[in-house]
Tab-separated table of C-alpha atoms in Angstrom:
chain	number	residue	atom	x	y	z
A	550	MET	CA	104.469	101.015	84.144
A	551	ALA	CA	100.553	102.100	82.979
A	552	GLN	CA	100.168	104.668	80.068
A	553	ILE	CA	97.111	106.487	82.071
A	554	GLU	CA	98.542	107.800	84.736
A	555	TRP	CA	94.787	108.909	86.453
A	556	VAL	CA	91.458	107.388	86.172
A	557	GLY	CA	88.371	109.718	87.251
A	558	PHE	CA	85.103	108.034	88.150
A	559	ASP	CA	82.290	110.633	88.027
A	560	GLY	CA	79.203	109.915	91.593
A	561	ASP	CA	76.241	109.688	90.927
A	562	ASP	CA	75.106	106.544	88.389
A	563	THR	CA	79.349	105.610	88.146
A	564	LEU	CA	79.563	104.860	91.253
A	565	TRP	CA	75.451	104.776	92.748
A	566	LYS	CA	72.391	105.077	91.398
A	567	SER	CA	71.580	108.438	91.800
A	568	GLU	CA	68.600	109.684	89.327
A	569	ASP	CA	66.286	106.890	90.054
A	570	TYR	CA	66.087	108.768	93.199
A	571	TYR	CA	64.752	112.000	91.368
A	572	ARG	CA	62.627	110.010	88.706
A	573	ALA	CA	60.171	109.377	91.804
A	574	ALA	CA	61.156	112.750	93.134
A	575	GLU	CA	59.135	114.034	90.001
A	576	ALA	CA	56.038	111.559	89.944
A	577	ALA	CA	55.440	111.975	93.239
A	578	PHE	CA	55.820	116.008	92.548
A	579	GLU	CA	53.582	115.631	89.956
A	580	GLN	CA	51.132	113.759	92.075
A	581	ILE	CA	50.593	116.276	93.927
A	582	VAL	CA	50.527	119.142	91.563
A	583	GLY	CA	47.682	116.980	90.160
A	584	HIS	CA	45.425	117.573	93.371
A	585	TYR	CA	45.234	121.093	91.528
A	586	ILE	CA	45.519	120.685	87.991
A	587	ASP	CA	44.628	118.312	84.784
A	588	LEU	CA	48.559	116.458	84.407
A	589	SER	CA	47.602	114.703	81.215
A	590	ASP	CA	48.888	117.499	78.192
A	591	ARG	CA	52.186	116.776	80.820
A	592	ARG	CA	53.626	120.135	81.273
A	593	THR	CA	53.689	119.427	84.455
A	594	LEU	CA	57.775	118.130	84.669
A	595	ALA	CA	58.004	120.314	81.202
A	596	HIS	CA	57.672	123.313	83.739
A	597	LEU	CA	59.380	121.795	86.845
A	598	LEU	CA	62.099	121.277	83.890
A	599	ALA	CA	62.725	124.779	82.779
A	600	VAL	CA	62.022	126.196	86.843
A	601	GLU	CA	65.168	124.200	87.644
A	602	ARG	CA	67.245	125.742	84.597
A	603	ARG	CA	66.196	128.727	84.950
A	604	ASN	CA	67.209	128.496	88.581
A	605	LEU	CA	70.473	126.640	88.005
A	606	ARG	CA	72.370	129.743	87.795
A	607	ILE	CA	71.384	130.611	91.197
A	608	PHE	CA	70.824	127.072	92.927
A	609	GLY	CA	73.229	125.050	91.742
A	610	TYR	CA	72.642	121.069	90.173
A	611	GLY	CA	71.612	118.709	93.721
A	612	ALA	CA	68.758	117.976	95.483
A	613	LYS	CA	67.858	121.458	97.418
A	614	GLY	CA	68.002	122.550	94.817
A	615	MET	CA	65.395	120.720	93.348
A	616	MET	CA	63.463	121.158	95.974
A	617	LEU	CA	63.364	124.403	95.912
A	618	SER	CA	62.795	124.187	92.341
A	619	MET	CA	59.437	122.106	92.685
A	620	ILE	CA	58.351	124.504	95.157
A	621	GLU	CA	58.182	127.978	92.184
A	622	SER	CA	57.214	125.384	90.059
A	623	ALA	CA	54.573	124.177	92.421
A	624	ILE	CA	53.477	127.796	93.097
A	625	GLU	CA	53.359	129.057	89.979
A	626	LEU	CA	51.350	125.427	87.839
A	627	THR	CA	48.295	126.256	90.860
A	628	GLY	CA	48.200	129.472	90.496
A	629	GLU	CA	49.124	130.490	93.394
A	630	ARG	CA	47.033	127.579	95.018
A	631	ILE	CA	49.357	125.249	96.152
A	632	SER	CA	48.570	124.695	100.292
A	633	ALA	CA	51.121	124.710	103.106
A	634	ARG	CA	50.551	120.990	103.156
A	635	HIS	CA	50.961	120.019	100.239
A	636	VAL	CA	54.447	122.476	100.281
A	637	GLN	CA	55.574	120.417	103.352
A	638	GLU	CA	55.061	117.185	101.429
A	639	ILE	CA	57.527	118.664	98.532
A	640	ILE	CA	60.099	118.876	101.060
A	641	ALA	CA	58.905	115.792	102.192
A	642	ILE	CA	60.193	114.572	99.001
A	643	GLY	CA	63.759	115.759	98.076
A	644	ARG	CA	64.462	115.423	102.315
A	645	ALA	CA	63.587	111.378	101.190
A	646	THR	CA	66.203	112.124	98.266
A	647	LEU	CA	69.312	113.187	99.971
A	648	ASP	CA	68.013	110.751	102.494
A	649	HIS	CA	68.583	107.289	101.092
A	650	PRO	CA	70.874	105.056	101.615
A	651	VAL	CA	73.416	104.376	99.573
A	652	GLU	CA	73.319	101.895	96.543
A	653	LEU	CA	75.816	100.986	94.201
A	654	ILE	CA	75.269	100.204	91.272
A	655	GLU	CA	76.646	96.106	90.324
A	656	GLY	CA	79.590	95.469	90.116
A	657	ILE	CA	81.715	98.751	90.312
A	658	VAL	CA	83.134	97.526	93.745
A	659	ALA	CA	85.094	95.274	91.986
A	660	ALA	CA	85.909	97.617	88.862
A	661	VAL	CA	87.646	100.111	90.789
A	662	GLN	CA	89.132	98.318	92.941
A	663	ALA	CA	91.091	96.166	89.898
A	664	ILE	CA	91.787	99.406	88.476
A	665	ALA	CA	93.189	100.973	91.646
A	666	ALA	CA	95.612	98.036	92.287
A	667	ASP	CA	97.534	99.702	89.284
A	668	HIS	CA	95.954	103.034	88.400
A	669	ARG	CA	95.544	106.551	90.743
A	670	ILE	CA	92.096	107.215	91.078
A	671	VAL	CA	89.985	110.305	91.414
A	672	LEU	CA	86.757	110.768	92.433
A	673	ILE	CA	85.119	113.977	90.385
A	674	THR	CA	81.061	114.151	91.105
A	675	LYS	CA	79.315	116.979	90.502
A	676	GLY	CA	76.494	118.340	92.846
A	677	ASP	CA	75.903	119.167	96.579
A	678	LEU	CA	78.947	119.491	98.521
A	679	PHE	CA	77.129	117.821	101.997
A	680	HIS	CA	75.389	115.569	100.046
A	681	GLN	CA	78.046	114.382	98.178
A	682	GLU	CA	80.684	114.446	100.864
A	683	ALA	CA	77.217	111.632	102.843
A	684	LYS	CA	77.251	109.590	100.142
A	685	ILE	CA	80.609	108.905	99.122
A	686	VAL	CA	80.666	108.646	102.969
A	687	GLN	CA	78.069	105.944	103.213
A	688	SER	CA	79.053	104.317	99.711
A	689	GLY	CA	82.602	102.652	101.546
A	690	LEU	CA	84.475	103.365	98.338
A	691	SER	CA	86.039	107.060	99.858
A	692	ASP	CA	89.367	105.070	100.813
A	693	LEU	CA	89.812	103.320	97.293
A	694	PHE	CA	90.282	106.855	95.900
A	695	HIS	CA	93.551	108.851	96.232
A	696	ARG	CA	91.873	112.197	95.882
A	697	ILE	CA	87.693	113.229	95.878
A	698	GLU	CA	87.039	116.202	94.658
A	699	VAL	CA	82.532	117.662	95.235
A	700	VAL	CA	82.328	120.758	92.001
A	701	SER	CA	79.773	122.291	91.009
A	702	GLU	CA	79.771	122.530	87.454
A	703	LYS	CA	81.516	119.572	85.216
A	704	ASP	CA	83.029	121.766	82.058
A	705	ALA	CA	86.347	122.244	80.425
A	706	PRO	CA	87.668	124.687	83.094
A	707	THR	CA	87.199	122.458	86.008
A	708	TYR	CA	88.907	119.604	84.502
A	709	GLN	CA	92.128	121.708	83.334
A	710	ARG	CA	92.171	122.934	87.367
A	711	VAL	CA	92.109	119.392	88.156
A	712	LEU	CA	94.534	118.272	85.898
A	713	ARG	CA	96.279	120.688	86.893
A	714	GLU	CA	96.292	119.967	90.875
A	715	LEU	CA	96.789	116.679	89.535
A	716	ASP	CA	99.877	117.481	87.446
A	717	VAL	CA	98.849	114.826	84.483
A	718	ALA	CA	98.844	115.530	80.939
A	719	PRO	CA	95.296	114.879	79.631
A	720	GLY	CA	96.633	112.217	77.609
A	721	ARG	CA	97.342	110.673	80.983
A	722	PHE	CA	94.050	110.842	81.794
A	723	ALA	CA	91.469	108.921	81.256
A	724	MET	CA	87.381	109.509	82.939
A	725	ILE	CA	84.862	107.183	83.085
A	726	GLY	CA	81.165	108.175	83.577
A	727	ASN	CA	76.967	108.458	82.844
A	728	SER	CA	77.309	110.998	81.698
A	729	LEU	CA	77.984	111.896	78.151
A	730	ARG	CA	77.916	115.877	78.750
A	731	SER	CA	79.868	116.281	81.650
A	732	ASP	CA	81.792	113.386	81.784
A	733	ILE	CA	83.501	112.538	78.928
A	734	ALA	CA	82.665	115.306	76.400
A	735	PRO	CA	84.599	117.639	77.781
A	736	VAL	CA	87.735	115.366	79.571
A	737	VAL	CA	87.890	114.027	75.676
A	738	GLY	CA	87.849	117.851	74.104
A	739	LEU	CA	90.629	118.062	76.069
A	740	GLY	CA	92.759	115.084	74.847
A	741	GLY	CA	92.302	113.031	77.477
A	742	TRP	CA	90.271	109.783	77.381
A	743	GLY	CA	86.689	108.672	78.490
A	744	ILE	CA	84.337	105.218	78.870
A	745	HIS	CA	81.663	106.155	79.211
A	746	MET	CA	79.092	103.843	80.420
A	747	PRO	CA	75.774	105.083	80.062
A	748	TYR	CA	73.077	104.980	82.599
A	749	HIS	CA	69.665	103.487	82.269
A	750	LEU	CA	68.429	106.686	83.197
A	751	THR	CA	69.694	110.105	82.203
A	752	TRP	CA	68.103	113.930	83.631
A	753	ALA	CA	67.201	116.018	80.419
A	754	HIS	CA	69.395	118.645	81.111
A	755	GLU	CA	72.469	115.538	80.451
A	756	ALA	CA	70.892	114.257	77.778
A	757	GLU	CA	72.528	116.956	75.533
A	758	HIS	CA	75.988	117.288	74.447
A	759	ASP	CA	77.729	117.782	70.627
A	760	LEU	CA	79.704	114.936	71.277
A	761	ALA	CA	80.393	113.197	67.298
A	762	GLU	CA	79.486	110.180	66.747
A	763	ASP	CA	83.483	109.194	66.085
A	764	THR	CA	84.766	111.512	67.967
A	765	PRO	CA	88.280	110.103	68.574
A	766	ARG	CA	89.490	108.890	71.814
A	767	LEU	CA	85.640	107.622	73.518
A	768	LEU	CA	84.936	103.961	74.909
A	769	GLN	CA	81.534	103.108	75.461
A	770	VAL	CA	81.508	99.915	78.350
A	771	ASP	CA	77.239	97.837	79.105
A	772	ALA	CA	78.927	97.805	82.466
A	773	ALA	CA	80.745	97.724	84.940
A	774	TRP	CA	82.337	94.669	85.319
A	775	ALA	CA	84.303	95.818	81.407
A	776	LEU	CA	85.611	98.776	82.322
A	777	PRO	CA	89.223	97.331	83.571
A	778	GLN	CA	89.251	95.595	80.221
A	779	ALA	CA	88.794	98.792	78.642
A	780	LEU	CA	91.278	101.301	80.228
A	781	ALA	CA	93.618	97.840	79.106
A	782	ARG	CA	92.640	98.881	75.954
A	783	ILE	CA	93.144	102.693	76.269
A	784	GLU	CA	96.467	102.211	77.562
A	785	ALA	CA	97.542	99.539	74.875
A	786	THR	CA	96.944	102.246	72.536
A	787	VAL	CA	98.148	104.477	74.227
A	788	ALA	CA	101.694	102.291	74.391
A	789	GLU	CA	101.535	102.224	70.374
A	790	PRO	CA	104.585	103.816	68.502
B	1368	MET	CA	112.484	132.850	105.875
B	1369	ALA	CA	108.959	133.026	106.808
B	1370	GLN	CA	108.796	130.595	110.026
B	1371	ILE	CA	104.400	129.978	109.381
B	1372	GLU	CA	104.083	128.199	105.932
B	1373	TRP	CA	100.900	128.475	105.548
B	1374	VAL	CA	98.382	131.333	106.770
B	1375	GLY	CA	94.281	130.009	105.512
B	1376	PHE	CA	91.575	132.420	106.030
B	1377	ASP	CA	87.747	132.431	106.361
B	1378	GLY	CA	85.553	133.883	103.554
B	1379	ASP	CA	82.160	135.120	104.748
B	1380	ASP	CA	82.494	137.782	107.826
B	1381	THR	CA	86.180	137.469	106.617
B	1382	LEU	CA	86.616	138.623	103.770
B	1383	TRP	CA	83.112	138.820	102.852
B	1384	LYS	CA	80.045	139.803	104.425
B	1385	SER	CA	77.850	137.445	104.929
B	1386	GLU	CA	76.060	137.958	108.660
B	1387	ASP	CA	74.260	141.027	107.944
B	1388	TYR	CA	72.132	139.964	104.603
B	1389	TYR	CA	71.374	136.687	107.119
B	1390	ARG	CA	70.148	139.403	109.555
B	1391	ALA	CA	68.276	140.555	106.690
B	1392	ALA	CA	66.988	137.493	105.733
B	1393	GLU	CA	65.245	136.855	109.111
B	1394	ALA	CA	63.769	139.938	110.015
B	1395	ALA	CA	62.112	139.868	106.108
B	1396	PHE	CA	60.993	136.315	107.136
B	1397	GLU	CA	59.404	137.947	110.850
B	1398	GLN	CA	57.284	139.953	109.273
B	1399	ILE	CA	56.650	136.960	106.918
B	1400	VAL	CA	54.972	134.939	109.478
B	1401	GLY	CA	54.094	138.587	111.567
B	1402	HIS	CA	50.634	138.069	108.769
B	1403	TYR	CA	49.971	135.094	110.388
B	1404	ILE	CA	50.829	135.071	114.153
B	1405	ASP	CA	51.648	136.831	117.216
B	1406	LEU	CA	55.792	138.177	117.351
B	1407	SER	CA	55.725	140.141	120.926
B	1408	ASP	CA	56.389	136.375	122.062
B	1409	ARG	CA	59.901	136.586	120.073
B	1410	ARG	CA	59.673	133.273	119.425
B	1411	THR	CA	59.661	132.724	115.602
B	1412	LEU	CA	63.573	132.824	115.370
B	1413	ALA	CA	64.247	130.305	117.864
B	1414	HIS	CA	61.778	128.615	116.035
B	1415	LEU	CA	63.520	128.930	112.952
B	1416	LEU	CA	66.954	128.130	114.711
B	1417	ALA	CA	65.806	124.728	116.042
B	1418	VAL	CA	64.824	123.914	112.319
B	1419	GLU	CA	67.572	125.318	111.018
B	1420	ARG	CA	70.047	122.753	113.440
B	1421	ARG	CA	67.407	120.137	112.826
B	1422	ASN	CA	68.045	119.920	109.005
B	1423	LEU	CA	71.699	120.632	109.365
B	1424	ARG	CA	72.532	116.850	109.085
B	1425	ILE	CA	70.598	116.371	106.020
B	1426	PHE	CA	70.616	120.176	104.374
B	1427	GLY	CA	73.884	121.063	106.012
B	1428	TYR	CA	75.093	124.908	105.920
B	1429	GLY	CA	74.191	127.678	103.107
B	1430	ALA	CA	71.052	129.545	102.156
B	1431	LYS	CA	69.544	127.365	99.954
B	1432	GLY	CA	69.924	124.469	103.069
B	1433	MET	CA	67.834	128.545	104.640
B	1434	MET	CA	65.434	128.737	103.214
B	1435	LEU	CA	64.029	125.622	103.094
B	1436	SER	CA	63.775	125.598	107.150
B	1437	MET	CA	62.030	128.907	106.554
B	1438	ILE	CA	59.405	127.622	104.682
B	1439	GLU	CA	59.289	125.053	107.205
B	1440	SER	CA	59.816	126.555	110.079
B	1441	ALA	CA	56.456	129.159	108.357
B	1442	ILE	CA	54.470	126.209	108.469
B	1443	GLU	CA	54.391	125.250	111.501
B	1444	LEU	CA	54.339	128.288	113.208
B	1445	THR	CA	51.137	129.624	111.504
B	1446	GLY	CA	49.971	125.679	111.612
B	1447	GLU	CA	49.738	125.628	107.770
B	1448	ARG	CA	48.103	128.835	107.384
B	1449	ILE	CA	51.022	130.128	105.465
B	1450	SER	CA	50.146	130.959	101.374
B	1451	ALA	CA	52.056	130.139	98.355
B	1452	ARG	CA	51.949	133.622	98.140
B	1453	HIS	CA	53.678	134.055	101.069
B	1454	VAL	CA	55.778	130.567	100.009
B	1455	GLN	CA	57.240	132.816	97.442
B	1456	GLU	CA	58.557	135.360	99.631
B	1457	ILE	CA	60.048	133.466	101.519
B	1458	ILE	CA	62.189	131.831	98.453
B	1459	ALA	CA	62.448	135.571	97.086
B	1460	ILE	CA	64.309	136.213	100.584
B	1461	GLY	CA	66.489	133.345	99.985
B	1462	ARG	CA	67.886	134.048	96.481
B	1463	ALA	CA	67.995	137.617	97.471
B	1464	THR	CA	70.758	136.222	99.940
B	1465	LEU	CA	72.969	134.342	97.359
B	1466	ASP	CA	72.631	136.542	94.606
B	1467	HIS	CA	73.600	140.139	96.404
B	1468	PRO	CA	76.834	141.856	96.060
B	1469	VAL	CA	80.123	140.605	97.265
B	1470	GLU	CA	81.057	143.196	99.599
B	1471	LEU	CA	84.931	143.389	101.050
B	1472	ILE	CA	85.479	143.650	104.081
B	1473	GLU	CA	87.029	146.291	105.255
B	1474	GLY	CA	91.275	146.830	104.442
B	1475	ILE	CA	91.203	143.616	103.445
B	1476	VAL	CA	92.523	143.497	100.251
B	1477	ALA	CA	95.695	145.094	101.363
B	1478	ALA	CA	96.162	142.785	104.446
B	1479	VAL	CA	96.325	139.509	102.172
B	1480	GLN	CA	98.815	140.559	99.474
B	1481	ALA	CA	100.339	141.969	102.393
B	1482	ILE	CA	100.473	138.237	104.145
B	1483	ALA	CA	100.762	136.354	100.490
B	1484	ALA	CA	103.879	138.826	99.459
B	1485	ASP	CA	105.942	136.030	101.854
B	1486	HIS	CA	103.513	133.719	102.355
B	1487	ARG	CA	101.551	130.502	101.651
B	1488	ILE	CA	97.678	131.759	101.817
B	1489	VAL	CA	94.904	129.168	101.367
B	1490	LEU	CA	91.043	129.913	101.244
B	1491	ILE	CA	89.288	127.541	103.536
B	1492	THR	CA	85.212	128.859	103.528
B	1493	LYS	CA	82.487	126.711	104.791
B	1494	GLY	CA	78.798	126.120	102.530
B	1495	ASP	CA	77.294	125.724	99.627
B	1496	LEU	CA	79.537	124.792	96.899
B	1497	PHE	CA	78.037	126.607	93.891
B	1498	HIS	CA	77.751	130.101	96.428
B	1499	GLN	CA	80.680	129.831	97.443
B	1500	GLU	CA	82.140	129.559	94.799
B	1501	ALA	CA	80.340	132.630	93.017
B	1502	LYS	CA	81.399	134.703	96.088
B	1503	ILE	CA	84.975	134.047	95.563
B	1504	VAL	CA	84.939	134.478	91.648
B	1505	GLN	CA	83.095	138.173	92.861
B	1506	SER	CA	85.295	139.116	95.260
B	1507	GLY	CA	88.176	139.722	93.178
B	1508	LEU	CA	90.264	137.723	95.635
B	1509	SER	CA	90.256	134.561	94.160
B	1510	ASP	CA	94.263	134.788	92.073
B	1511	LEU	CA	95.474	136.071	95.694
B	1512	PHE	CA	94.764	132.643	97.282
B	1513	HIS	CA	97.625	129.456	95.958
B	1514	ARG	CA	94.608	126.884	97.381
B	1515	ILE	CA	91.120	127.309	97.732
B	1516	GLU	CA	89.583	124.811	100.090
B	1517	VAL	CA	84.981	124.996	100.208
B	1518	VAL	CA	84.671	122.308	102.846
B	1519	SER	CA	80.647	121.631	104.519
B	1520	GLU	CA	82.430	121.469	107.852
B	1521	LYS	CA	84.755	123.229	109.969
B	1522	ASP	CA	86.160	120.616	113.101
B	1523	ALA	CA	89.389	118.448	113.970
B	1524	PRO	CA	89.409	115.913	111.060
B	1525	THR	CA	88.497	118.349	108.367
B	1526	TYR	CA	91.685	120.644	108.635
B	1527	GLN	CA	93.586	117.747	110.102
B	1528	ARG	CA	92.736	116.493	106.288
B	1529	VAL	CA	93.420	119.879	104.200
B	1530	LEU	CA	96.292	120.455	106.610
B	1531	ARG	CA	97.534	116.469	105.424
B	1532	GLU	CA	97.384	118.011	101.654
B	1533	LEU	CA	98.841	121.237	102.343
B	1534	ASP	CA	102.146	119.076	103.661
B	1535	VAL	CA	102.487	121.756	106.720
B	1536	ALA	CA	102.772	121.016	110.209
B	1537	PRO	CA	100.012	122.682	112.819
B	1538	GLY	CA	103.271	124.674	114.225
B	1539	ARG	CA	103.299	126.027	110.943
B	1540	PHE	CA	99.975	126.806	110.825
B	1541	ALA	CA	97.899	129.823	111.561
B	1542	MET	CA	93.812	130.217	110.407
B	1543	ILE	CA	92.851	133.714	110.285
B	1544	GLY	CA	89.013	134.359	111.196
B	1545	ASN	CA	85.270	135.337	112.521
B	1546	SER	CA	84.420	132.210	114.157
B	1547	LEU	CA	86.044	130.840	117.105
B	1548	ARG	CA	84.321	127.799	117.006
B	1549	SER	CA	84.973	127.111	112.714
B	1550	ASP	CA	88.160	128.958	112.494
B	1551	ILE	CA	89.867	129.211	115.855
B	1552	ALA	CA	89.213	125.960	118.647
B	1553	PRO	CA	89.789	123.882	116.098
B	1554	VAL	CA	93.183	124.046	114.750
B	1555	VAL	CA	94.397	125.737	118.447
B	1556	GLY	CA	92.974	122.522	119.568
B	1557	LEU	CA	95.546	120.786	116.872
B	1558	GLY	CA	98.669	122.737	117.746
B	1559	GLY	CA	98.258	125.060	114.930
B	1560	TRP	CA	98.098	128.904	115.597
B	1561	GLY	CA	94.772	131.146	115.076
B	1562	ILE	CA	94.395	134.431	114.583
B	1563	HIS	CA	90.510	135.811	115.306
B	1564	MET	CA	89.093	138.536	114.288
B	1565	PRO	CA	85.406	139.094	115.058
B	1566	TYR	CA	82.684	140.532	113.256
B	1567	HIS	CA	80.057	142.757	114.478
B	1568	LEU	CA	77.055	139.598	114.283
B	1569	THR	CA	77.687	136.147	114.803
B	1570	TRP	CA	75.751	133.472	114.316
B	1571	ALA	CA	73.611	131.828	117.068
B	1572	HIS	CA	75.598	128.243	116.037
B	1573	GLU	CA	78.604	130.140	115.583
B	1574	ALA	CA	78.714	131.753	119.137
B	1575	GLU	CA	78.830	128.722	120.498
B	1576	HIS	CA	82.468	127.563	122.006
B	1577	ASP	CA	85.005	125.702	124.083
B	1578	LEU	CA	87.738	127.569	124.034
B	1579	ALA	CA	88.983	129.129	127.609
B	1580	GLU	CA	90.492	132.618	127.557
B	1581	ASP	CA	93.976	131.744	128.576
B	1582	THR	CA	93.732	130.103	125.045
B	1583	PRO	CA	98.005	129.543	123.730
B	1584	ARG	CA	98.749	130.256	120.012
B	1585	LEU	CA	95.679	133.070	120.135
B	1586	LEU	CA	95.433	136.271	119.154
B	1587	GLN	CA	92.522	138.339	118.781
B	1588	VAL	CA	92.482	141.621	116.302
B	1589	ASP	CA	89.726	144.952	115.766
B	1590	ALA	CA	90.089	144.681	112.641
B	1591	ALA	CA	91.687	143.855	108.641
B	1592	TRP	CA	94.679	145.665	108.880
B	1593	ALA	CA	96.370	144.813	112.187
B	1594	LEU	CA	96.841	140.957	110.438
B	1595	PRO	CA	99.575	141.244	109.249
B	1596	GLN	CA	101.154	142.867	112.532
B	1597	ALA	CA	99.304	139.953	114.413
B	1598	LEU	CA	101.114	137.616	111.812
B	1599	ALA	CA	104.582	139.440	111.890
B	1600	ARG	CA	104.387	138.395	115.999
B	1601	ILE	CA	103.370	134.874	115.606
B	1602	GLU	CA	106.437	134.892	113.475
B	1603	ALA	CA	108.768	136.052	116.261
B	1604	THR	CA	107.267	133.312	118.777
B	1605	VAL	CA	107.593	130.365	116.324
B	1606	ALA	CA	111.663	132.421	115.833
B	1607	GLU	CA	112.330	132.189	119.604
B	1608	PRO	CA	114.118	128.969	120.448
């Protein structure tokens, strides 16, 4: 019998590629703004990040908020000179971010199937409800999950609520994800287990965390194929008397 | 013992005012577009509605999608003449729609409390996850609900999923809401009960439904104070042998 009762999986950049599309959107945004201002001082994306952070409180995460922040940022950066046609192009960038086909992370289907064979698994994904649901459906993975939670923020109170609804003690829960800030730190902080699977890209906002290097109950894997083994190591540790 | 095991409440225009803010936003939008085109043919809001519907598939419901559709619609209506400053004003309109204080519907707190006294109650609300969560918190009603579901669409499959998760048969479930299309028709269609509490404003998209006038298991009330009585009538009907 498994010691870990529920295993959580993050969505973006854990099950499917996401940050690549946001980076491509940012590059396209920079190019549009470059019609009006000198890009050599590299302040365009720094300004966009500042506007996105300022707007998080009211827009939340996701591509629609990004589109609106890009439009605001472009208006500010160009001193209100940006044309309607270029605003339309920014909307087209966001639309492409929302509408790309879902590309699964290499090896993730086999890993999810292997873990689902002897654990209950929950998808805990953050962002825009409509976009996340569309990606979940397109991923073809939704039937493997016993439960799916789309949340607006991945912090300790959110994980506390989800674990309460799953009726599982933190010590019997492991979370798999690419973000130390959103997937690992709050779960480990509650007494749960984390398996960190870094992605090759990380949004600046997600890169910030206050996790120590010698954090207990935290494992790291390089790729999806190593996830079942990492979970088995956690099982063995929990089973120790 | 109650015959109806779970009672669902809609959020927007059932617990708190919503459509008023969208109407105000539309009026402000029309005024901005009026700087560029003749408004007398009244096509501005018709065009906006068409753009919103075209975008529903990719943006989903909610104020952020409305903002993006307004910007697109304004660019199209003005033949790409709209200025960056006016685009900024459209974003400000949407921001106000997202950020207004929550105004509860008259009498709803007492009605929710009365019904919660002998039923389990669930809030089933549609739209942007982040915005809905903010309104739920601000409403002060969240502790009264045994469960809260923010969904991206209110159709038969969604209600089937929620009822399955609540482990309740449709005949033991009643839904209270202002939208025949989203709150009543799918629930009654599944065999559940509906209590329709019309709001003085209805978005054109929500006004469309195919519910017959003599639909069974459907009651209508004029105001929130009448909700507990309507539910009592349903209880009496279900209890009949």
